[in-house]
Short mmCIF file of C-alpha atoms and ligand atoms in Angstrom, two decimals:
data_model
loop_
_atom_site.label_atom_id
_atom_site.label_comp_id
_atom_site.label_asym_id
_atom_site.label_seq_id
_atom_site.Cartn_x
_atom_site.Cartn_y
_atom_site.Cartn_z
CA MET U 5 246.74 78.56 -18.79
CA THR U 6 243.13 77.04 -18.77
CA ALA U 7 242.91 73.56 -20.25
CA VAL U 8 241.60 73.02 -23.92
CA ASP U 9 238.60 70.78 -25.00
CA VAL U 10 238.27 69.93 -28.49
CA VAL U 11 234.77 69.41 -29.96
CA ILE U 12 234.74 68.17 -33.84
CA MET U 13 231.42 67.86 -35.31
CA ALA U 14 231.45 65.37 -38.15
CA ALA U 15 228.35 63.86 -37.98
CA GLY U 16 226.39 65.90 -41.04
CA LYS U 17 225.32 64.06 -43.75
CA GLY U 18 227.21 65.80 -46.48
CA THR U 19 224.37 65.44 -48.94
CA ARG U 20 225.84 67.99 -51.95
CA MET U 21 228.58 65.96 -52.17
CA LYS U 22 226.05 63.13 -53.32
CA SER U 23 228.55 60.68 -52.02
CA ARG U 24 228.15 56.99 -50.17
CA LEU U 25 231.27 58.28 -48.25
CA PRO U 26 230.43 60.51 -45.10
CA LYS U 27 231.81 64.01 -46.39
CA VAL U 28 234.70 64.21 -43.46
CA LEU U 29 236.67 61.09 -45.07
CA HIS U 30 236.52 62.38 -48.38
CA ARG U 31 240.28 63.22 -49.43
CA LEU U 32 242.02 66.80 -49.67
CA GLY U 33 246.03 66.23 -49.85
CA GLY U 34 245.69 62.45 -49.90
CA ARG U 35 244.42 62.57 -46.12
CA ALA U 36 240.66 62.79 -44.72
CA LEU U 37 239.03 66.34 -44.13
CA VAL U 38 238.87 65.01 -40.45
CA ASP U 39 242.34 64.41 -40.07
CA HIS U 40 243.76 67.59 -41.12
CA VAL U 41 241.23 69.10 -38.69
CA VAL U 42 242.54 66.42 -36.03
CA ALA U 43 246.37 67.12 -36.39
CA ARG U 44 245.13 70.93 -36.05
CA ALA U 45 243.70 69.83 -33.12
CA ARG U 46 246.58 67.86 -31.41
CA GLN U 47 249.06 70.54 -32.40
CA LEU U 48 247.32 72.65 -29.66
CA GLN U 49 248.02 70.35 -26.13
CA ALA U 50 244.46 69.65 -26.14
CA ARG U 51 243.11 68.06 -22.81
CA ARG U 52 241.17 66.23 -24.85
CA ILE U 53 240.01 65.95 -28.76
CA VAL U 54 236.11 64.72 -29.12
CA LEU U 55 234.30 63.85 -32.29
CA VAL U 56 231.16 63.58 -33.04
CA THR U 57 229.57 61.09 -35.40
CA GLY U 58 226.20 60.38 -36.82
CA HIS U 59 225.94 59.62 -40.42
CA GLY U 60 228.46 56.88 -41.42
CA ALA U 61 229.12 56.96 -37.57
CA ALA U 62 231.29 53.11 -37.36
CA GLN U 63 233.01 54.29 -40.99
CA VAL U 64 234.42 57.77 -39.53
CA GLU U 65 235.47 56.06 -36.39
CA GLU U 66 236.71 52.88 -38.15
CA ALA U 67 239.16 55.02 -40.19
CA VAL U 68 239.81 57.98 -37.64
CA SER U 69 241.37 55.68 -35.20
CA ALA U 70 242.81 53.82 -37.65
CA LEU U 71 244.85 56.70 -39.35
CA GLU U 72 245.75 58.08 -35.56
CA ARG U 73 246.63 54.89 -34.56
CA GLY U 74 248.89 54.94 -37.63
CA ASP U 75 250.55 58.42 -36.33
CA GLY U 76 251.16 56.77 -33.33
CA GLN U 77 248.41 59.07 -31.60
CA ALA U 78 246.02 58.58 -29.03
CA VAL U 79 242.25 57.93 -30.56
CA PRO U 80 239.88 60.40 -30.14
CA ALA U 81 236.43 60.40 -27.75
CA PHE U 82 233.88 59.36 -30.01
CA VAL U 83 230.27 60.84 -29.18
CA ARG U 84 227.73 59.52 -31.24
CA GLN U 85 224.52 61.91 -32.72
CA GLU U 86 222.00 60.01 -33.78
CA PRO U 87 219.63 61.50 -34.97
CA GLN U 88 221.53 64.54 -37.04
CA LEU U 89 219.18 67.39 -35.77
CA GLY U 90 222.02 70.37 -36.31
CA THR U 91 225.18 71.71 -34.80
CA GLY U 92 224.18 73.11 -31.77
CA HIS U 93 222.64 69.19 -31.02
CA ALA U 94 225.42 67.65 -32.20
CA VAL U 95 227.56 69.74 -29.08
CA GLN U 96 225.32 68.75 -26.85
CA GLN U 97 226.26 65.31 -27.71
CA ALA U 98 229.40 66.22 -26.45
CA LEU U 99 228.60 68.17 -23.30
CA PRO U 100 229.22 65.44 -20.58
CA GLN U 101 232.79 64.70 -22.01
CA LEU U 102 233.70 68.73 -20.94
CA PRO U 103 234.30 69.31 -17.54
CA ASP U 104 233.56 72.88 -16.41
CA ASP U 105 236.64 73.97 -15.67
CA GLY U 106 237.98 74.26 -19.58
CA ILE U 107 237.82 76.18 -22.57
CA ALA U 108 235.62 74.13 -25.87
CA LEU U 109 237.38 75.10 -29.21
CA ILE U 110 234.71 73.58 -31.41
CA LEU U 111 235.95 72.98 -34.82
CA ASN U 112 233.75 71.80 -38.50
CA GLY U 113 234.92 68.73 -39.45
CA ASP U 114 235.00 69.45 -42.98
CA VAL U 115 236.97 72.57 -43.16
CA PRO U 116 240.56 70.99 -43.68
CA LEU U 117 243.04 73.77 -43.28
CA ILE U 118 242.64 75.81 -40.55
CA GLU U 119 246.10 76.65 -38.98
CA ALA U 120 247.40 75.89 -35.14
CA ALA U 121 248.65 79.78 -34.54
CA THR U 122 244.66 80.63 -35.87
CA LEU U 123 242.90 78.60 -32.90
CA GLN U 124 245.33 79.42 -30.75
CA ALA U 125 244.34 83.11 -31.88
CA LEU U 126 240.70 82.36 -30.63
CA VAL U 127 241.73 80.52 -27.49
CA ASP U 128 243.15 83.53 -26.44
CA SER U 129 240.49 85.46 -27.25
CA CYS U 130 238.41 83.52 -25.09
CA ALA U 131 240.56 83.62 -22.35
CA GLY U 132 238.10 81.23 -20.04
CA GLN U 133 235.91 84.11 -20.33
CA ARG U 134 234.07 85.38 -23.33
CA LEU U 135 232.83 83.72 -26.51
CA ALA U 136 234.87 84.17 -29.43
CA LEU U 137 233.96 83.05 -33.08
CA LEU U 138 236.42 83.10 -36.34
CA THR U 139 234.99 85.30 -39.09
CA VAL U 140 236.27 86.11 -42.51
CA GLU U 141 235.21 88.48 -45.24
CA MET U 142 233.70 86.26 -47.90
CA PRO U 143 233.62 87.67 -51.68
CA ASP U 144 230.51 85.40 -51.98
CA PRO U 145 229.18 83.96 -49.01
CA THR U 146 226.21 82.43 -49.82
CA GLY U 147 225.76 79.95 -47.28
CA TYR U 148 227.59 80.77 -44.60
CA GLY U 149 225.84 82.34 -41.62
CA ARG U 150 226.10 86.25 -41.54
CA ILE U 151 227.74 87.96 -38.42
CA LEU U 152 225.54 90.51 -37.54
CA ARG U 153 227.09 93.93 -35.34
CA SER U 154 225.36 96.90 -33.64
CA GLY U 155 228.20 99.25 -34.01
CA ASP U 156 231.56 97.35 -33.52
CA ALA U 157 229.62 94.46 -31.47
CA VAL U 158 228.50 91.20 -32.43
CA ARG U 159 224.94 90.75 -31.48
CA ALA U 160 224.21 87.80 -33.40
CA ILE U 161 224.82 84.76 -36.28
CA VAL U 162 221.98 84.40 -38.67
CA GLU U 163 222.22 80.94 -40.80
CA HIS U 164 221.81 82.09 -44.88
CA LYS U 165 218.66 80.44 -45.07
CA ASP U 166 217.15 82.24 -42.83
CA ALA U 167 218.34 85.82 -43.85
CA ASP U 168 216.66 88.27 -45.02
CA GLU U 169 217.82 90.46 -47.99
CA ALA U 170 219.91 93.17 -46.34
CA GLN U 171 221.65 90.42 -43.94
CA ARG U 172 222.55 88.54 -47.11
CA GLY U 173 224.37 91.32 -48.84
CA ILE U 174 227.01 91.08 -45.31
CA ARG U 175 229.77 89.46 -46.55
CA GLU U 176 231.37 89.01 -42.70
CA VAL U 177 230.29 85.66 -41.85
CA TYR U 178 230.77 82.58 -39.70
CA SER U 179 234.10 79.99 -40.16
CA GLY U 180 232.63 77.48 -38.47
CA PHE U 181 235.20 77.83 -35.65
CA MET U 182 234.43 79.20 -32.07
CA ALA U 183 236.05 78.33 -28.26
CA VAL U 184 233.95 79.47 -25.25
CA PRO U 185 233.94 78.83 -21.86
CA ASN U 186 232.81 74.92 -20.89
CA ALA U 187 230.25 76.43 -18.26
CA LEU U 188 228.70 79.02 -20.04
CA LEU U 189 228.59 76.53 -23.30
CA LYS U 190 226.34 74.43 -21.59
CA ARG U 191 224.00 77.75 -20.06
CA TRP U 192 223.69 78.55 -23.49
CA LEU U 193 222.71 75.71 -25.79
CA ALA U 194 220.41 73.98 -23.10
CA ARG U 195 218.30 77.19 -24.31
CA LEU U 196 217.96 76.32 -28.33
CA THR U 197 215.25 75.99 -29.88
CA ASN U 198 214.69 74.89 -33.73
CA ASP U 199 212.50 77.28 -35.18
CA ASN U 200 214.06 78.14 -38.07
CA ALA U 201 214.33 77.98 -41.66
CA GLN U 202 215.71 74.01 -40.98
CA GLY U 203 214.09 73.27 -37.80
CA GLU U 204 217.43 72.51 -36.69
CA TYR U 205 218.81 73.57 -33.45
CA TYR U 206 222.04 75.94 -34.56
CA LEU U 207 224.92 76.25 -32.93
CA THR U 208 225.55 79.86 -33.81
CA ASP U 209 222.37 80.91 -31.40
CA ILE U 210 224.18 80.92 -28.88
CA VAL U 211 225.56 84.07 -30.05
CA ARG U 212 222.25 86.06 -29.55
CA LEU U 213 221.21 84.68 -25.80
CA ALA U 214 225.47 85.20 -25.17
CA VAL U 215 224.91 88.58 -26.28
CA ASP U 216 221.16 88.20 -23.99
CA ASP U 217 223.08 87.59 -20.93
CA GLY U 218 225.45 90.47 -21.36
CA ALA U 219 228.16 87.72 -21.66
CA GLU U 220 231.32 89.51 -24.32
CA VAL U 221 231.13 88.55 -27.77
CA VAL U 222 234.27 88.70 -29.19
CA ALA U 223 235.20 88.12 -33.40
CA VAL U 224 238.66 87.55 -34.64
CA ARG U 225 238.23 88.18 -38.70
CA THR U 226 240.74 86.45 -40.43
CA ALA U 227 242.23 87.54 -44.17
CA ASP U 228 242.95 84.22 -45.00
CA LYS U 229 239.79 82.85 -46.35
CA LEU U 230 241.81 79.46 -47.27
CA GLN U 231 241.72 78.24 -43.89
CA VAL U 232 237.84 78.50 -43.54
CA ASP U 233 237.28 77.22 -46.78
CA GLY U 234 234.86 74.17 -46.22
CA VAL U 235 233.93 71.54 -48.26
CA ASN U 236 230.51 70.74 -49.00
CA SER U 237 230.04 69.61 -52.47
CA PRO U 238 233.05 68.44 -55.32
CA GLN U 239 233.55 71.15 -56.69
CA GLN U 240 234.74 73.37 -53.70
CA LEU U 241 236.57 69.94 -52.69
CA ALA U 242 238.21 70.06 -56.18
CA ASP U 243 239.11 74.14 -55.63
CA LEU U 244 240.21 73.39 -51.67
CA GLU U 245 242.51 70.58 -53.64
CA ARG U 246 244.64 73.10 -55.74
CA ALA U 247 244.35 75.81 -53.54
CA PHE U 248 246.27 73.47 -50.92
CA GLN U 249 248.79 72.05 -53.97
CA LEU U 250 249.04 75.84 -54.47
CA ARG U 251 250.57 75.76 -51.38
CA GLN U 252 252.75 73.44 -50.97
CA ALA U 253 254.06 74.41 -54.30
CA ARG U 254 255.23 77.20 -53.33
CA ALA U 255 256.08 76.23 -50.35
CA LEU U 256 258.96 74.01 -51.78
CA MET U 257 260.05 76.45 -54.19
CA GLU U 258 260.69 78.97 -51.54
CA GLN U 259 263.00 76.47 -50.25
CA GLY U 260 264.89 76.29 -53.91
CA VAL U 261 262.93 73.63 -55.53
CA ARG U 262 262.03 74.33 -59.33
CA LEU U 263 258.96 73.18 -60.27
CA ALA U 264 257.99 72.73 -63.72
CA ASP U 265 254.19 74.61 -63.13
CA PRO U 266 253.44 74.71 -59.47
CA ALA U 267 249.86 73.98 -61.14
CA ARG U 268 250.42 70.57 -61.98
CA PHE U 269 252.07 69.48 -59.22
CA ASP U 270 250.88 67.23 -56.33
CA LEU U 271 252.05 66.47 -53.01
CA ARG U 272 249.94 63.59 -50.63
CA GLY U 273 251.81 63.06 -47.91
CA THR U 274 255.88 64.86 -47.39
CA LEU U 275 258.12 65.96 -49.74
CA ASP U 276 261.83 66.22 -48.26
CA CYS U 277 264.43 67.97 -50.90
CA GLY U 278 268.08 68.87 -51.00
CA GLN U 279 269.48 71.45 -53.22
CA ASP U 280 268.36 71.98 -56.76
CA VAL U 281 265.58 69.67 -57.22
CA GLU U 282 263.70 69.70 -60.45
CA ILE U 283 260.11 68.47 -60.94
CA ASP U 284 258.93 68.39 -64.09
CA VAL U 285 255.28 68.81 -64.62
CA ASN U 286 252.12 66.21 -63.51
CA CYS U 287 253.93 64.53 -60.91
CA VAL U 288 252.46 62.79 -58.03
CA PHE U 289 253.99 62.27 -54.51
CA GLU U 290 252.38 59.98 -51.97
CA GLY U 291 253.34 59.21 -48.69
CA LYS U 292 256.48 59.96 -47.39
CA VAL U 293 259.22 61.22 -50.20
CA ARG U 294 262.99 62.10 -49.97
CA LEU U 295 264.57 63.87 -52.79
CA GLY U 296 268.30 64.24 -52.65
CA GLU U 297 270.53 67.24 -53.98
CA GLY U 298 270.29 67.55 -57.81
CA VAL U 299 267.27 65.34 -58.27
CA ARG U 300 265.78 65.39 -61.33
CA ILE U 301 262.42 63.77 -61.78
CA GLY U 302 260.88 63.61 -65.51
CA PRO U 303 257.47 64.61 -66.18
CA ASN U 304 254.41 62.32 -65.37
CA CYS U 305 255.92 60.57 -62.81
CA VAL U 306 254.35 58.94 -59.56
CA ILE U 307 256.42 58.66 -56.67
CA ALA U 308 255.46 57.13 -53.56
CA ASN U 309 257.13 56.14 -50.13
CA ALA U 310 260.58 56.69 -51.78
CA ASP U 311 264.43 58.08 -51.04
CA ILE U 312 265.98 58.67 -53.69
CA GLY U 313 269.67 59.57 -53.80
CA ALA U 314 271.43 62.93 -54.68
CA GLY U 315 272.17 62.86 -58.25
CA ALA U 316 269.75 60.26 -59.65
CA VAL U 317 267.06 60.83 -62.55
CA LEU U 318 263.70 59.40 -62.76
CA HIS U 319 263.09 59.82 -66.51
CA ALA U 320 259.12 60.17 -67.88
CA PHE U 321 256.28 57.86 -66.79
CA THR U 322 258.44 56.13 -63.70
CA HIS U 323 255.98 54.91 -61.01
CA VAL U 324 257.72 54.26 -57.94
CA GLU U 325 255.05 52.76 -55.44
CA GLY U 326 257.35 52.17 -52.25
CA GLU U 327 254.05 51.11 -49.94
CA SER U 328 255.28 50.30 -46.54
CA ALA U 329 258.74 48.55 -47.31
CA GLY U 330 259.60 51.46 -49.47
CA VAL U 331 261.96 51.79 -52.53
CA ARG U 332 265.55 53.32 -52.56
CA VAL U 333 267.48 54.58 -55.10
CA GLY U 334 270.88 55.03 -54.30
CA GLU U 335 273.00 58.30 -55.82
CA GLY U 336 272.91 59.06 -59.64
CA ALA U 337 270.99 56.36 -60.27
CA LEU U 338 269.06 56.66 -64.18
CA VAL U 339 265.54 55.37 -63.66
CA GLY U 340 262.65 55.33 -66.82
CA PRO U 341 261.42 56.29 -68.90
CA PHE U 342 258.09 53.82 -67.64
CA ALA U 343 260.15 52.13 -64.90
CA ARG U 344 257.91 50.55 -62.38
CA LEU U 345 259.96 50.12 -59.06
CA ARG U 346 258.13 48.14 -56.19
CA PRO U 347 257.91 48.13 -52.75
CA GLY U 348 261.59 46.90 -51.27
CA ALA U 349 263.08 47.75 -54.92
CA ASP U 350 266.71 49.11 -53.78
CA LEU U 351 269.16 50.48 -56.35
CA GLY U 352 272.66 51.32 -55.16
CA PRO U 353 274.29 53.81 -56.86
CA GLU U 354 274.60 54.34 -60.13
CA VAL U 355 272.14 51.81 -61.21
CA HIS U 356 270.27 51.65 -64.44
CA ILE U 357 266.54 50.47 -64.54
CA GLY U 358 265.16 51.03 -67.98
CA ASN U 359 261.77 51.09 -70.20
CA PHE U 360 259.30 48.68 -69.30
CA VAL U 361 261.28 47.04 -66.10
CA GLU U 362 259.55 45.98 -63.40
CA VAL U 363 261.84 45.83 -59.76
CA LYS U 364 259.75 44.49 -56.55
CA ASN U 365 261.90 43.45 -53.16
CA ALA U 366 265.63 43.55 -54.90
CA SER U 367 268.70 44.85 -54.89
CA LEU U 368 271.08 45.75 -57.26
CA ALA U 369 274.17 46.68 -56.65
CA ARG U 370 276.81 49.82 -57.87
CA GLY U 371 276.80 50.12 -61.04
CA ALA U 372 273.94 46.73 -62.14
CA LYS U 373 271.82 47.70 -65.34
CA ALA U 374 268.49 46.33 -66.38
CA ASN U 375 267.53 48.53 -69.62
CA HIS U 376 265.08 47.00 -71.03
CA LEU U 377 261.58 44.87 -70.54
CA ALA U 378 262.70 43.16 -67.98
CA TYR U 379 261.05 41.64 -64.34
CA LEU U 380 263.34 41.17 -61.29
CA GLY U 381 261.67 40.08 -57.64
CA ASP U 382 262.90 38.66 -54.62
CA ALA U 383 266.41 39.43 -56.29
CA THR U 384 270.07 39.79 -55.32
CA VAL U 385 272.21 41.70 -57.96
CA GLY U 386 276.08 41.94 -57.75
CA GLU U 387 277.78 45.09 -58.77
CA ARG U 388 278.16 46.15 -62.55
CA VAL U 389 275.78 43.25 -63.45
CA ASN U 390 273.96 43.72 -66.66
CA TYR U 391 270.67 42.27 -66.89
CA GLY U 392 269.40 41.28 -70.44
CA ALA U 393 266.06 42.61 -72.05
CA GLY U 394 263.55 40.49 -71.42
CA SER U 395 264.78 38.59 -68.61
CA ILE U 396 262.84 37.18 -65.85
CA THR U 397 263.03 36.19 -62.68
CA ALA U 398 260.98 32.98 -61.99
CA ASN U 399 260.62 33.69 -58.44
CA TYR U 400 257.08 32.04 -57.47
CA ASP U 401 256.30 28.55 -58.14
CA GLY U 402 252.67 29.10 -57.32
CA ALA U 403 252.42 29.15 -53.29
CA ASN U 404 255.88 30.35 -52.33
CA LYS U 405 258.43 32.65 -53.51
CA HIS U 406 262.11 31.89 -53.93
CA ARG U 407 265.08 34.41 -54.10
CA THR U 408 267.30 34.60 -56.79
CA VAL U 409 270.84 35.63 -56.31
CA ILE U 410 273.03 36.97 -59.14
CA GLU U 411 276.65 37.73 -58.14
CA ASP U 412 278.72 40.48 -59.53
CA ASP U 413 279.57 41.32 -62.99
CA VAL U 414 277.48 38.44 -64.08
CA HIS U 415 275.87 38.92 -67.90
CA ILE U 416 272.43 37.85 -68.13
CA GLY U 417 271.76 37.31 -72.00
CA SER U 418 268.08 38.45 -73.56
CA ASN U 419 264.94 36.25 -72.95
CA SER U 420 266.39 34.19 -69.84
CA VAL U 421 264.30 33.11 -67.45
CA LEU U 422 265.51 32.72 -63.61
CA VAL U 423 263.27 29.85 -61.81
CA ALA U 424 264.21 30.54 -58.04
CA PRO U 425 265.95 29.57 -55.94
CA VAL U 426 269.05 29.70 -57.90
CA THR U 427 272.41 31.83 -57.46
CA ILE U 428 274.57 32.39 -60.85
CA GLY U 429 278.17 32.48 -59.63
CA ARG U 430 280.71 35.40 -60.02
CA GLY U 431 281.53 36.30 -63.65
CA GLY U 432 279.23 34.56 -65.07
CA THR U 433 277.38 34.43 -68.32
CA VAL U 434 273.87 33.10 -69.03
CA GLY U 435 273.12 32.93 -72.97
CA GLY U 436 270.46 33.97 -74.09
CA GLY U 437 266.87 32.06 -74.02
CA SER U 438 268.70 30.52 -71.46
CA VAL U 439 265.91 28.41 -68.57
CA ILE U 440 268.13 28.33 -66.14
CA SER U 441 266.83 26.04 -62.92
CA LYS U 442 270.41 25.02 -61.28
CA ASP U 443 273.28 27.09 -59.60
CA THR U 444 275.46 28.04 -62.45
CA PRO U 445 279.67 27.85 -61.50
CA ALA U 446 281.81 31.16 -61.30
CA ASN U 447 283.12 32.59 -64.57
CA ALA U 448 280.85 30.07 -66.83
CA LEU U 449 278.90 30.45 -70.07
CA SER U 450 275.63 28.77 -68.62
CA VAL U 451 273.28 27.59 -71.77
CA ALA U 452 270.13 25.84 -71.15
CA ARG U 453 267.71 26.03 -74.37
CA ALA U 454 267.33 23.44 -77.12
CA LYS U 455 270.43 23.52 -79.51
CA GLN U 456 270.78 24.78 -82.39
CA VAL U 457 270.13 22.60 -85.33
CA SER U 458 270.03 22.99 -89.30
CA ILE U 459 268.03 20.93 -91.84
CA ALA U 460 270.06 21.06 -95.30
CA ASN U 461 267.57 22.12 -98.01
CA TRP U 462 264.44 22.71 -96.62
CA GLN U 463 261.16 22.84 -98.27
CA ARG U 464 258.56 25.18 -97.16
CA PRO U 465 255.09 23.65 -97.38
CA LYS U 466 253.09 24.86 -100.33
CA LYS U 467 249.71 26.10 -101.18
CA GLN U 468 247.59 23.65 -102.05
CA PRO U 469 245.97 24.28 -105.23
CA LYS U 470 241.81 24.26 -104.67
C1 UD1 C 527 227.84 76.01 -40.55
C2 UD1 C 527 227.44 77.21 -39.79
C3 UD1 C 527 227.65 78.68 -40.19
C4 UD1 C 527 228.94 78.33 -41.06
C5 UD1 C 527 229.26 77.39 -42.03
C6 UD1 C 527 231.11 77.17 -42.06
C7 UD1 C 527 225.73 76.29 -38.11
C8 UD1 C 527 224.30 76.30 -38.19
N1 UD1 C 527 226.09 77.16 -39.05
O1 UD1 C 527 226.57 76.27 -41.31
O2 UD1 C 527 227.48 79.91 -40.13
O3 UD1 C 527 229.14 79.73 -41.50
O4 UD1 C 527 229.08 76.25 -40.88
O5 UD1 C 527 231.34 76.58 -42.64
O6 UD1 C 527 226.60 76.52 -37.41
N2 UD1 C 527 227.01 68.91 -38.41
C9 UD1 C 527 227.19 67.58 -37.24
N3 UD1 C 527 225.50 67.67 -37.23
C10 UD1 C 527 224.63 68.09 -37.64
C11 UD1 C 527 224.85 68.71 -38.51
C12 UD1 C 527 226.21 69.24 -38.38
O7 UD1 C 527 227.67 67.17 -36.35
O8 UD1 C 527 223.50 67.73 -36.55
C13 UD1 C 527 228.42 68.98 -38.76
C14 UD1 C 527 228.90 68.48 -40.04
O9 UD1 C 527 229.22 67.01 -40.47
C15 UD1 C 527 229.84 69.62 -40.59
C16 UD1 C 527 229.52 70.37 -39.20
O10 UD1 C 527 228.93 69.94 -38.42
O11 UD1 C 527 231.11 68.97 -40.14
C17 UD1 C 527 228.85 71.73 -40.06
O12 UD1 C 527 227.98 71.55 -40.76
P1 UD1 C 527 227.23 72.19 -42.26
O13 UD1 C 527 225.80 71.46 -42.49
O14 UD1 C 527 227.99 71.78 -43.19
O15 UD1 C 527 226.99 73.26 -41.95
P2 UD1 C 527 227.14 74.64 -42.75
O16 UD1 C 527 225.92 74.72 -43.62
O17 UD1 C 527 228.25 74.76 -43.58
CA1 CA C 528 229.74 73.13 -44.20
#
């Protein structure tokens, strides 16, 4: 088995994106384009991965390093191409990283949905001796390099801008992926010139040079256009995003997940679903989300980094943002509509969180309820607690965060402020409107507000005559 060295080209400007962000850092399915490509390269067990950067190099290198480290992976080797004189020139910069005994697998950093099996087929066709090109029939081949053949044999690639009318009619195009023995690649790249419509060193010219040398050139055709669709403009990015989302939606439906509308579903990460999960329209899932058996998600929910237990229901417009601490929702819990669960929210089984309730870094034990307009931050809430409308934990003194402990079976009346650190004893009741700043005993009624007075025969002020 010949070693595979992957070269990913990511130095281009991406002019048609009209963005300050380097093109390969634009996101598809929540991940940078280049990150999709690097992930595919990893699946091939490549000997090394070389990323050619140029436009926005420092930004791209930093972003890729952070992403790979985040995944616990080794950072690729970076090679800079400055200035950017074309794709052939880009690969020339990587040559010192490519030992003669290997196969170079060249990938475009802006073609994110390529699959490992397709790349493997390309490497297999190269077999350490041939130039293997991945090609595809495009209904509209505008902008792509066309594959010129004599009979069956591939003769050359002509770039769109250099192609004549007849050549532009060819619909078989170069996908941007090739596998080529390193030693031959070096020989051919040394002979590139830039006398073409764009004044660039085209990688695709090595096909003509290979043919001149009598070397074997093979085209591996794929029927799956989506895998080779490149991103050059916001329109193409959006089109590819929808195609990618539809593909993910279909895969979930095949597993039995019921999506109200696969065209209104967005997964920017991973979603792991039990049996009989139902997801209504316009939901967005980010990071790592697990939905247990029978979970129902109402319309317009945004759910990031969360573990939702079996039978739980998230009503419409619920926002769950687990970030690194994560959010856990227990079995049979009811959340929303319009609820907000922030990092470290940990709801036990059968917990109810109603509208306009925010929970952050707080655990609620079995059967606890906060049904309306409330804040629970840095709190430990016991079983069956009822937390009244409008109540809040005052967890922040302006410098430090403090914890509120509400023991089992407590009833917090409406509009209470629990000034942390404070503990409300088991079975206790807090009178509505109280500001509680001292621990309360178990089973007591605690009231902390001005005593009610009534002034008899009170005369309201009257309007003065002008
Ligand atoms: C390229 C191919 C074309 C193919 C198409 C498939 C060439 C000359 N043309 O065209 O045949 O059909 O891809 O998507 O190769 N890049 C660099 N340095 C440069 C120029 C580009 O690293 O100097 C990188 C870009 O960042 C990008 C990739 O190479 O990731 C392709 O460049 P791009 O300008 O998008 O090439 P296309 O015109 O799409
Ligand atoms: Ca391109």
